[in-house]
Short mmCIF file of C-alpha atoms in Angstrom, two decimals:
data_model
loop_
_atom_site.label_atom_id
_atom_site.label_comp_id
_atom_site.label_asym_id
_atom_site.label_seq_id
_atom_site.Cartn_x
_atom_site.Cartn_y
_atom_site.Cartn_z
CA SER A 516 -5.75 -16.13 24.48
CA SER A 517 -6.17 -14.60 21.57
CA ARG A 518 -6.71 -15.89 17.98
CA ARG A 519 -5.24 -14.37 14.07
CA ARG A 520 -6.66 -16.03 11.44
CA HIS A 521 -4.84 -14.89 8.05
CA THR A 522 -4.44 -16.99 4.35
CA ARG A 523 -0.60 -19.03 3.08
CA SER A 524 0.51 -19.85 -0.27
CA LEU A 525 1.51 -23.77 -0.46
CA CYS A 526 3.79 -24.61 -2.76
CA ASP A 527 5.61 -28.69 -3.20
CA TRP A 528 8.91 -28.83 -3.70
CA SER A 529 9.25 -31.02 -6.24
CA SER A 530 6.93 -30.07 -8.72
CA ASP A 531 6.23 -25.94 -8.22
CA VAL A 532 2.39 -26.15 -8.16
CA CYS A 533 1.13 -24.15 -5.33
CA SER A 534 -2.61 -23.13 -3.82
CA SER A 535 -3.09 -20.09 -2.40
CA ASP A 536 -5.58 -18.55 0.26
CA LEU A 537 -5.62 -21.79 2.77
CA PRO A 538 -7.51 -20.55 5.92
CA VAL A 539 -4.24 -20.94 8.72
CA THR A 540 -4.91 -19.75 12.79
CA THR A 541 -2.12 -19.23 14.92
CA PRO A 542 -1.91 -18.17 18.16
CA ASP A 543 -0.44 -15.03 19.28
CA LEU A 544 2.89 -15.36 21.42
CA ARG A 545 2.83 -18.69 23.07
CA PRO A 546 4.67 -21.58 22.64
CA VAL A 547 3.90 -24.07 20.12
CA GLU A 548 4.72 -27.40 19.11
CA PRO A 549 8.33 -28.08 17.11
CA GLY A 550 7.93 -27.69 13.93
CA VAL A 551 5.03 -25.06 13.26
CA ALA A 552 6.54 -21.80 13.92
CA PRO A 553 3.74 -19.69 13.20
CA VAL A 554 4.11 -16.03 13.24
CA GLY A 555 2.91 -14.56 16.46
CA SER A 556 5.16 -17.93 18.03
CA LEU A 557 9.05 -17.20 19.69
CA ALA A 558 11.29 -17.92 16.63
CA PRO A 559 13.17 -21.70 17.24
CA SER A 560 16.79 -21.04 17.69
CA ILE A 561 18.99 -22.04 15.01
CA ASP A 562 22.53 -23.58 14.36
CA LEU A 563 24.21 -24.41 11.52
CA PRO A 564 27.50 -24.81 9.78
CA ALA A 565 28.19 -22.14 6.55
CA LEU A 566 27.50 -22.90 3.26
CA ARG A 567 30.93 -21.25 2.11
CA ARG A 568 32.96 -20.26 4.86
CA ARG A 569 34.92 -22.24 8.45
CA GLY A 570 32.20 -21.53 11.78
CA ARG A 571 28.89 -21.63 11.98
CA VAL A 572 25.81 -19.29 11.01
CA GLN A 573 22.94 -19.26 14.55
CA VAL A 574 20.00 -17.28 14.90
CA ALA A 575 18.93 -17.11 18.79
CA ASP A 576 15.78 -16.75 20.34
CA ALA A 577 15.19 -13.10 21.07
CA ALA A 578 18.27 -11.62 19.81
CA GLY A 579 18.26 -8.80 19.45
CA ALA A 580 18.63 -7.79 15.78
CA PRO A 581 15.67 -8.59 12.70
CA VAL A 582 16.07 -11.11 11.37
CA LEU A 583 15.36 -12.20 7.41
CA LEU A 584 15.15 -16.09 7.83
CA ASN A 585 14.70 -17.07 4.11
CA PHE A 586 14.21 -21.40 3.24
CA TRP A 587 15.94 -21.88 -0.42
CA ALA A 588 17.52 -24.65 -2.61
CA SER A 589 19.47 -23.94 -5.90
CA TRP A 590 17.25 -26.19 -7.81
CA CYS A 591 14.21 -24.68 -6.88
CA ILE A 592 13.13 -22.54 -10.04
CA PRO A 593 11.13 -19.37 -7.98
CA CYS A 594 14.02 -19.57 -4.77
CA ARG A 595 16.29 -18.12 -7.71
CA GLU A 596 14.21 -15.64 -9.71
CA GLU A 597 14.08 -14.38 -5.45
CA PHE A 598 17.65 -13.76 -4.88
CA PRO A 599 18.23 -10.99 -6.74
CA ALA A 600 16.52 -9.39 -4.88
CA LEU A 601 17.66 -10.68 -1.12
CA ARG A 602 20.72 -8.94 -2.98
CA ARG A 603 18.92 -5.43 -3.17
CA ILE A 604 17.32 -6.25 0.62
CA GLU A 605 20.31 -7.54 1.97
CA ARG A 606 22.69 -4.24 -0.02
CA THR A 607 19.99 -1.93 1.38
CA PHE A 608 18.68 -2.84 4.64
CA GLY A 609 21.96 -4.86 5.90
CA PRO A 610 23.66 -1.57 6.76
CA ARG A 611 20.93 -0.48 8.82
CA GLY A 612 20.40 -3.32 10.39
CA LEU A 613 18.63 -6.05 9.06
CA ARG A 614 20.52 -9.62 9.84
CA VAL A 615 19.29 -11.56 6.77
CA VAL A 616 20.49 -15.17 6.59
CA GLY A 617 19.65 -18.21 4.21
CA VAL A 618 19.00 -22.33 4.58
CA THR A 619 19.30 -24.10 2.73
CA PHE A 620 16.65 -26.67 1.81
CA ARG A 621 16.56 -29.76 0.16
CA ASP A 622 19.86 -29.23 -1.52
CA ARG A 623 23.34 -31.01 -2.63
CA ARG A 624 26.03 -28.45 -0.78
CA THR A 625 28.12 -28.35 -3.57
CA ASP A 626 25.58 -27.53 -5.52
CA ALA A 627 24.06 -24.82 -3.80
CA ILE A 628 27.64 -23.09 -3.54
CA ARG A 629 27.63 -22.71 -7.42
CA PHE A 630 24.48 -21.13 -7.28
CA ALA A 631 25.33 -18.39 -4.09
CA THR A 632 28.54 -18.04 -5.76
CA ALA A 633 27.36 -17.75 -8.65
CA GLU A 634 24.96 -14.81 -8.08
CA ARG A 635 26.98 -13.23 -5.70
CA ALA A 636 25.22 -14.11 -2.43
CA THR A 637 26.94 -11.38 0.44
CA TRP A 638 24.62 -12.81 2.86
CA GLU A 639 24.95 -15.24 5.48
CA LEU A 640 24.37 -18.45 4.18
CA ALA A 641 23.74 -21.27 6.35
CA TYR A 642 23.66 -25.37 5.54
CA ASP A 643 20.32 -27.63 6.64
CA ALA A 644 22.12 -30.94 5.82
CA THR A 645 19.90 -33.23 8.19
CA GLY A 646 16.91 -30.44 7.45
CA ARG A 647 16.57 -29.97 11.23
CA ALA A 648 16.13 -26.40 10.74
CA ALA A 649 13.74 -26.57 7.87
CA THR A 650 11.73 -29.03 10.18
CA ALA A 651 11.37 -26.21 13.28
CA TYR A 652 10.62 -23.52 10.90
CA GLY A 653 7.93 -25.89 9.96
CA VAL A 654 9.26 -25.82 5.51
CA ARG A 655 7.68 -28.37 3.61
CA ALA A 656 8.50 -27.32 0.50
CA ALA A 657 11.19 -23.30 -0.38
CA PRO A 658 10.75 -21.00 -0.79
CA GLN A 659 9.77 -19.89 2.62
CA THR A 660 10.38 -15.76 3.75
CA VAL A 661 10.17 -15.54 7.67
CA LEU A 662 10.29 -11.85 9.34
CA ILE A 663 11.82 -12.05 12.88
CA ASP A 664 11.19 -8.88 14.77
CA ARG A 665 14.15 -7.89 17.24
CA ARG A 666 12.59 -9.80 20.67
CA GLY A 667 12.84 -13.23 18.11
CA VAL A 668 8.78 -13.51 17.45
CA ILE A 669 7.58 -14.29 14.46
CA VAL A 670 6.25 -11.65 12.39
CA GLU A 671 5.62 -12.72 8.57
CA ARG A 672 6.04 -15.56 7.05
CA TRP A 673 5.76 -16.06 3.39
CA TYR A 674 4.94 -19.57 1.33
CA GLY A 675 6.80 -19.04 -2.27
CA ARG A 676 8.19 -16.29 -3.63
CA PRO A 677 7.34 -12.64 -2.39
CA SER A 678 7.06 -9.99 -4.30
CA ALA A 679 10.68 -7.60 -4.32
CA ALA A 680 7.63 -4.70 -2.88
CA ARG A 681 6.14 -7.18 -0.56
CA LEU A 682 10.37 -7.81 0.78
CA ASP A 683 11.22 -4.13 1.25
CA ALA A 684 7.81 -3.68 2.77
CA GLY A 685 8.51 -6.42 5.94
CA ALA A 686 11.55 -5.45 5.85
CA ARG A 687 10.91 -1.43 7.08
CA ARG A 688 8.65 -3.09 9.72
CA LEU A 689 11.71 -4.59 10.74
CA LEU A 690 13.93 -2.04 11.26
CA ALA A 691 10.59 0.23 12.27
CA SER A 692 9.36 -2.52 14.90
CA PRO A 693 11.00 -1.31 19.43
#
């Protein structure tokens, strides 16, 4: 099986300490053990309660729509800084078919609702009370963003807050992929 080598940044959620360029080897399109979800693997399914409304937020394997999945928390400074960029991404690329989904990470529901409302977040927001979704994706620190193509395959993963240009380029790549 082919293997691809790339680097990642890792941030400690409790201290905002980041280290970058840690080498990571990930398999291409192979099933992986739960809690890892590397680039090239099928994205784990998510079925969580919606944060601010009734109902559920679901991200299923190979759902057909490209997804920008963002793990965030109201207490996380880099998450707070990236919310305006996510709002712009959803407003720009949502009408073209990009699905933007935010999942809370180690956050109080009331704090998350207050923050999302203040930031005018219009994309789908889910509440991960048990940490099940974060664990399935191997999220240990916020923010993290995962790009999932139309086939349900993770094509990119960002540890920490990506630049607006990187978000734009990722959204364009997702929409252009078959």
